[in-house]
Short mmCIF file of C-alpha atoms in Angstrom, two decimals:
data_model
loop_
_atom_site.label_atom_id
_atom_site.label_comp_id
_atom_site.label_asym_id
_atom_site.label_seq_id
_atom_site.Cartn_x
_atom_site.Cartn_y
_atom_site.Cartn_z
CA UNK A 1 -19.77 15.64 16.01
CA UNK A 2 -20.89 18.14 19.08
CA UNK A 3 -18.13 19.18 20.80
CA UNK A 4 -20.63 19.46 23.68
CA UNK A 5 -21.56 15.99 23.74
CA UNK A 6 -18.43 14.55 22.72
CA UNK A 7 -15.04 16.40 22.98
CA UNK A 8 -12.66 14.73 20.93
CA UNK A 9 -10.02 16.89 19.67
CA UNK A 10 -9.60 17.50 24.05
CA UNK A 11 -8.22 13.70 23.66
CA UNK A 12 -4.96 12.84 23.74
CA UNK A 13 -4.82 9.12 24.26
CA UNK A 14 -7.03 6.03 23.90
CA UNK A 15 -5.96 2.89 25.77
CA UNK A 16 -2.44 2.20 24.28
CA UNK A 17 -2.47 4.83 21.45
CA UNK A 18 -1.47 8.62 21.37
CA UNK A 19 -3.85 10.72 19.01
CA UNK A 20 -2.46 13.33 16.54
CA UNK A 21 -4.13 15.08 13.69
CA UNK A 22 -7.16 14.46 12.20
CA UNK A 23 -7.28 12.80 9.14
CA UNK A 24 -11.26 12.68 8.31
CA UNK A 25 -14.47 13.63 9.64
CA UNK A 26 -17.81 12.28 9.21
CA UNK A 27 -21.74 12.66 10.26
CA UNK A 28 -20.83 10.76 13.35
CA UNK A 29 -17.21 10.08 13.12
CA UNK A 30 -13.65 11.46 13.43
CA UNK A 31 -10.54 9.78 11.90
CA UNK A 32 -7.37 10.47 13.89
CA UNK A 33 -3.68 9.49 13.32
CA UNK A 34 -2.20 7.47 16.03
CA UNK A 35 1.13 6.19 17.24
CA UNK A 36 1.36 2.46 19.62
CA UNK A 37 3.19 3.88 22.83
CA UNK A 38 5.27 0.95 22.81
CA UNK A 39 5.82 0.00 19.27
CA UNK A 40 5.38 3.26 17.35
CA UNK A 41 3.23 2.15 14.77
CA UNK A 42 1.31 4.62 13.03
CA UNK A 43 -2.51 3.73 13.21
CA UNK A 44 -5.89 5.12 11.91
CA UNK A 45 -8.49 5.68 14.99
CA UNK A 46 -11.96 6.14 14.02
CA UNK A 47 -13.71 7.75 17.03
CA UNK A 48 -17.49 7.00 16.43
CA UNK A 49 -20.07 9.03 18.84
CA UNK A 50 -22.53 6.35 19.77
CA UNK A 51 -25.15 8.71 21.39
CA UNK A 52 -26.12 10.53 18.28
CA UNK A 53 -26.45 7.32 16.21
CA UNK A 54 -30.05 5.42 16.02
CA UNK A 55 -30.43 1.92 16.38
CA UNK A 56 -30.01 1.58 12.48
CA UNK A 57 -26.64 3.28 12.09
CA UNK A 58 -25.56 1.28 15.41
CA UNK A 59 -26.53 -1.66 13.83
CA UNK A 60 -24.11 -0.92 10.65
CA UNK A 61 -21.54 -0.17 12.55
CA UNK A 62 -21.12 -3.63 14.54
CA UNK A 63 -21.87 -4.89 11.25
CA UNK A 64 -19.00 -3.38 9.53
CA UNK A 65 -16.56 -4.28 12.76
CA UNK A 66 -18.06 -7.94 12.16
CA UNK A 67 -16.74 -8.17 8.58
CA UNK A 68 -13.81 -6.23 8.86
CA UNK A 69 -12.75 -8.52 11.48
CA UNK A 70 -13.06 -11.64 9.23
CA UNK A 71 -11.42 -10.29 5.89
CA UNK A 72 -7.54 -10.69 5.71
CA UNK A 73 -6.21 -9.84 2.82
CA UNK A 74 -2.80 -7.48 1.41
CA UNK A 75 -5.07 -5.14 0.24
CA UNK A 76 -7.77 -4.58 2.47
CA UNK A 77 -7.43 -1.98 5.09
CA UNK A 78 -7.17 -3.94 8.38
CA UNK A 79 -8.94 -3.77 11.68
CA UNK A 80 -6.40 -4.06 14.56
CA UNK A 81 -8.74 -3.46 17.73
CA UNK A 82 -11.97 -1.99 18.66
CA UNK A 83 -12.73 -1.03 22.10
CA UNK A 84 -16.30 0.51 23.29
CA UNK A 85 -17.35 2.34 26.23
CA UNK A 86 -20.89 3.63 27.23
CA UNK A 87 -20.51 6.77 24.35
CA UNK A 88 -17.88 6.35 21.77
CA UNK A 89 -16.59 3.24 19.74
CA UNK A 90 -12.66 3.16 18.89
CA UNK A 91 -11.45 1.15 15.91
CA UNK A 92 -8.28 1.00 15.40
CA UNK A 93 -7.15 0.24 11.38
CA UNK A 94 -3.96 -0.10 9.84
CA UNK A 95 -2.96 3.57 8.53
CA UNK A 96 -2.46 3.79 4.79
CA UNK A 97 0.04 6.49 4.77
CA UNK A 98 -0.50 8.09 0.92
CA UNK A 99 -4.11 8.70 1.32
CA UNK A 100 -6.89 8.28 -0.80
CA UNK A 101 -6.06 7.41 -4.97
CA UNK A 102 -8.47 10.35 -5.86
CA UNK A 103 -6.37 12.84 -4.13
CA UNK A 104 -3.84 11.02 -5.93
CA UNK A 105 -5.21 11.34 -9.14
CA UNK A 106 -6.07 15.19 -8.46
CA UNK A 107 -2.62 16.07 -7.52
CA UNK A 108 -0.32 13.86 -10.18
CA UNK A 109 -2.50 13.07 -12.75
CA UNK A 110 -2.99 10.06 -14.87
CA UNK A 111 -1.05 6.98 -14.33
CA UNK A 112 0.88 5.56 -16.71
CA UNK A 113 -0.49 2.19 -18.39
CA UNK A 114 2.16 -0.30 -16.37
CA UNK A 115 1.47 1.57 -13.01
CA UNK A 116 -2.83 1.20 -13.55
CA UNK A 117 -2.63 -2.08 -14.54
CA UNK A 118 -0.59 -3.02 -11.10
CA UNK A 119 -3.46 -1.13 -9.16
CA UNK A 120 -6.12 -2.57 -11.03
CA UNK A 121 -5.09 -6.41 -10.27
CA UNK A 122 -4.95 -5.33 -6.50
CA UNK A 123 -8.47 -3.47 -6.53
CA UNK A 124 -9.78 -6.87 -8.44
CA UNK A 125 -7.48 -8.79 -5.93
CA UNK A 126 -8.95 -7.06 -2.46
CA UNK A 127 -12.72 -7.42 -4.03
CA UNK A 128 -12.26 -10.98 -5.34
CA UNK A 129 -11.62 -12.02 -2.03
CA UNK A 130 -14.32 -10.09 -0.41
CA UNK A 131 -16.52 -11.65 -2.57
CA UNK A 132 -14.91 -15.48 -1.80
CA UNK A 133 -15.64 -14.72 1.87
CA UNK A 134 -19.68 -13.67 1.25
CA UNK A 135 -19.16 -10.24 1.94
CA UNK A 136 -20.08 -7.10 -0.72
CA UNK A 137 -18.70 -3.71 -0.29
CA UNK A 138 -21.56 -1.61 -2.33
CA UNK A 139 -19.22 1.47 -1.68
CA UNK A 140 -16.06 1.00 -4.01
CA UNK A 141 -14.62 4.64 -5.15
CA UNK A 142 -11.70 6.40 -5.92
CA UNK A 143 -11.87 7.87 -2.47
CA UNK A 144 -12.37 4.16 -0.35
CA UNK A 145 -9.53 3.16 -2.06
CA UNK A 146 -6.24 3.97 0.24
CA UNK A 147 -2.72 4.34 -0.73
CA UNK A 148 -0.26 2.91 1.86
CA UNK A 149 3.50 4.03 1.64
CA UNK A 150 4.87 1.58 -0.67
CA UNK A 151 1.86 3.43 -3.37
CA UNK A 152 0.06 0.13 -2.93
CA UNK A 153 -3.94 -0.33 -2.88
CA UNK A 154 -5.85 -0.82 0.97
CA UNK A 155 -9.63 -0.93 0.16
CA UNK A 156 -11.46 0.79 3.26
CA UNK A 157 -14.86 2.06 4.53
CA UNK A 158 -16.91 -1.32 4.69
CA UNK A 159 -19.73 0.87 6.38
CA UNK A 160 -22.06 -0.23 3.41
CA UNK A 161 -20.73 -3.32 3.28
CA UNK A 162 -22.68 -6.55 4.16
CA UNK A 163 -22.62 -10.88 3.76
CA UNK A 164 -24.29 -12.13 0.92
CA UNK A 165 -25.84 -15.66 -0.05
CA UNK A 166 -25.02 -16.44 -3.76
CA UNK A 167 -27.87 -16.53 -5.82
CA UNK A 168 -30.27 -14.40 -3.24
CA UNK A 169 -30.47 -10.64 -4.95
CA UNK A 170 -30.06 -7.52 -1.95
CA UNK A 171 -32.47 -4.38 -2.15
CA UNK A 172 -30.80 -2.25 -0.18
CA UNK A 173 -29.80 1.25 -2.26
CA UNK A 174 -26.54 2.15 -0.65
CA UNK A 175 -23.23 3.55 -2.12
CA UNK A 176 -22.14 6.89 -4.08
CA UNK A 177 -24.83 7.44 -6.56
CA UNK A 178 -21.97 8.56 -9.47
CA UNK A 179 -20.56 5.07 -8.91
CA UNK A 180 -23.71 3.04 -8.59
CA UNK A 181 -24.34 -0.01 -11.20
CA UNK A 182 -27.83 1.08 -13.56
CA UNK A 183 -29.89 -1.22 -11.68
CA UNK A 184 -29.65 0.40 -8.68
CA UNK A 185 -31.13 3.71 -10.17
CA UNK A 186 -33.77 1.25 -11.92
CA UNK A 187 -35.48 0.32 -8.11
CA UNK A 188 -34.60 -2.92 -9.11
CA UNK A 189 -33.12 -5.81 -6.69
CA UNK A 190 -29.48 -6.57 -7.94
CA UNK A 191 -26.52 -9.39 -7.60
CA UNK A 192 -24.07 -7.80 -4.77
CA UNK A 193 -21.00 -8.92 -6.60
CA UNK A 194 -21.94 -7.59 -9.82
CA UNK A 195 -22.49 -4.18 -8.69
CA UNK A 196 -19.46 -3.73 -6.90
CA UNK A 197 -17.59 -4.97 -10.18
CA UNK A 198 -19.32 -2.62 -12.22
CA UNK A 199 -18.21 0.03 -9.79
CA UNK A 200 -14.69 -1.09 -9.92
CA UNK A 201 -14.68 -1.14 -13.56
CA UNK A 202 -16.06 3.02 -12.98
CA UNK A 203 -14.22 3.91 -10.19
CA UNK A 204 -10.56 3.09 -11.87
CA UNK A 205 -11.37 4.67 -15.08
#
């Protein structure tokens, strides 16, 4: 993101939140911490610079604030708020505290058996239910899947994601291409629930 166009690290509060460090950065996003003035909840504020996004990307991104606000679930990341003004879009998430389970990973190692199987049932938990509401992530991977401070799974980044009608095959060739199910790669049209199984099944391996 231009700091010309769009200073963010200059801000220091947005609406009821005070901004800290920044905890990712993307084409057209920053993540920041944040703490609730009044009840001092830490939150994750995604600051998204609307003037360098085309209508495409804009159109993702109300999509994904469309979903997100529908899915409630233990294990899925969840949006709080989002506010807009003429430039920038703020959505405000709950913070998972431990970070991503690939940093994870990186930095302990393997699991042990008990400890994966307890993540796996809440990865199959958090996409199950996705799937029960008609929505398909097409981006799970070891780094969309969040950690919060009790070491328990908050699936995040639904910026792929989109509804689905069972039985209608999608197209659309989204994701991380070292996660993506073989069809993908084959040009072929594909069930949106079965790829984002067989990326589960990849992704926790």
């Amino acid at each position: 993101m231009s700091g010309k166009t769009f200073p963010v690290e200059k801000l220091v509060r947005v609406g009821y939140y005070e901004l800290e460090k920044t905890i990712g950065k993307g084409n057209f996003a920053v993540v920041k911490l944040a703490t609730h003035i009044v009840t001092r909840t830490k939150v994750a504020i995604k600051i998204i610079d609307k003037t360098v996004l085309d209508e495409e990307n804009l159109t993702k991104i109300f999509r994904e604030t469309a979903i997100l606000k529908k899915l409630r679930h233990p294990h899925i990341t969840r949006l709080y708020q989002l506010m807009e003004t003429d430039q920038t879009i703020y959505l405000v998430t709950e913070y998972a505290s431990k970070g991503e389970i690939f940093d994870h990973l990186v930095a302990k190692g393997r699991m042990s058996e008990s400890e994966a199987k307890r993540i796996f049932t809440q990865i199959v938990s958090a996409v199950g239910y996705c799937h029960s509401q008609g929505v398909v992530h097409r981006d799970l991977k070891a780094e969309n899947l969040l950690l919060d401070h009790n070491m328990n799974i908050k699936l995040a980044d639904f910026g792929f994601s989109n509804q689905f009608t069972e039985g209608c095959l999608l197209s659309t060739f989204c994701g991380s291409p070292p996660y993506a199910a073989p069809e993908l790669f084959q040009g072929l049209n594909y069930d949106g629930p079965k790829a984002d199984i067989w990326v589960s099944l990849v992704s926790i391996k």
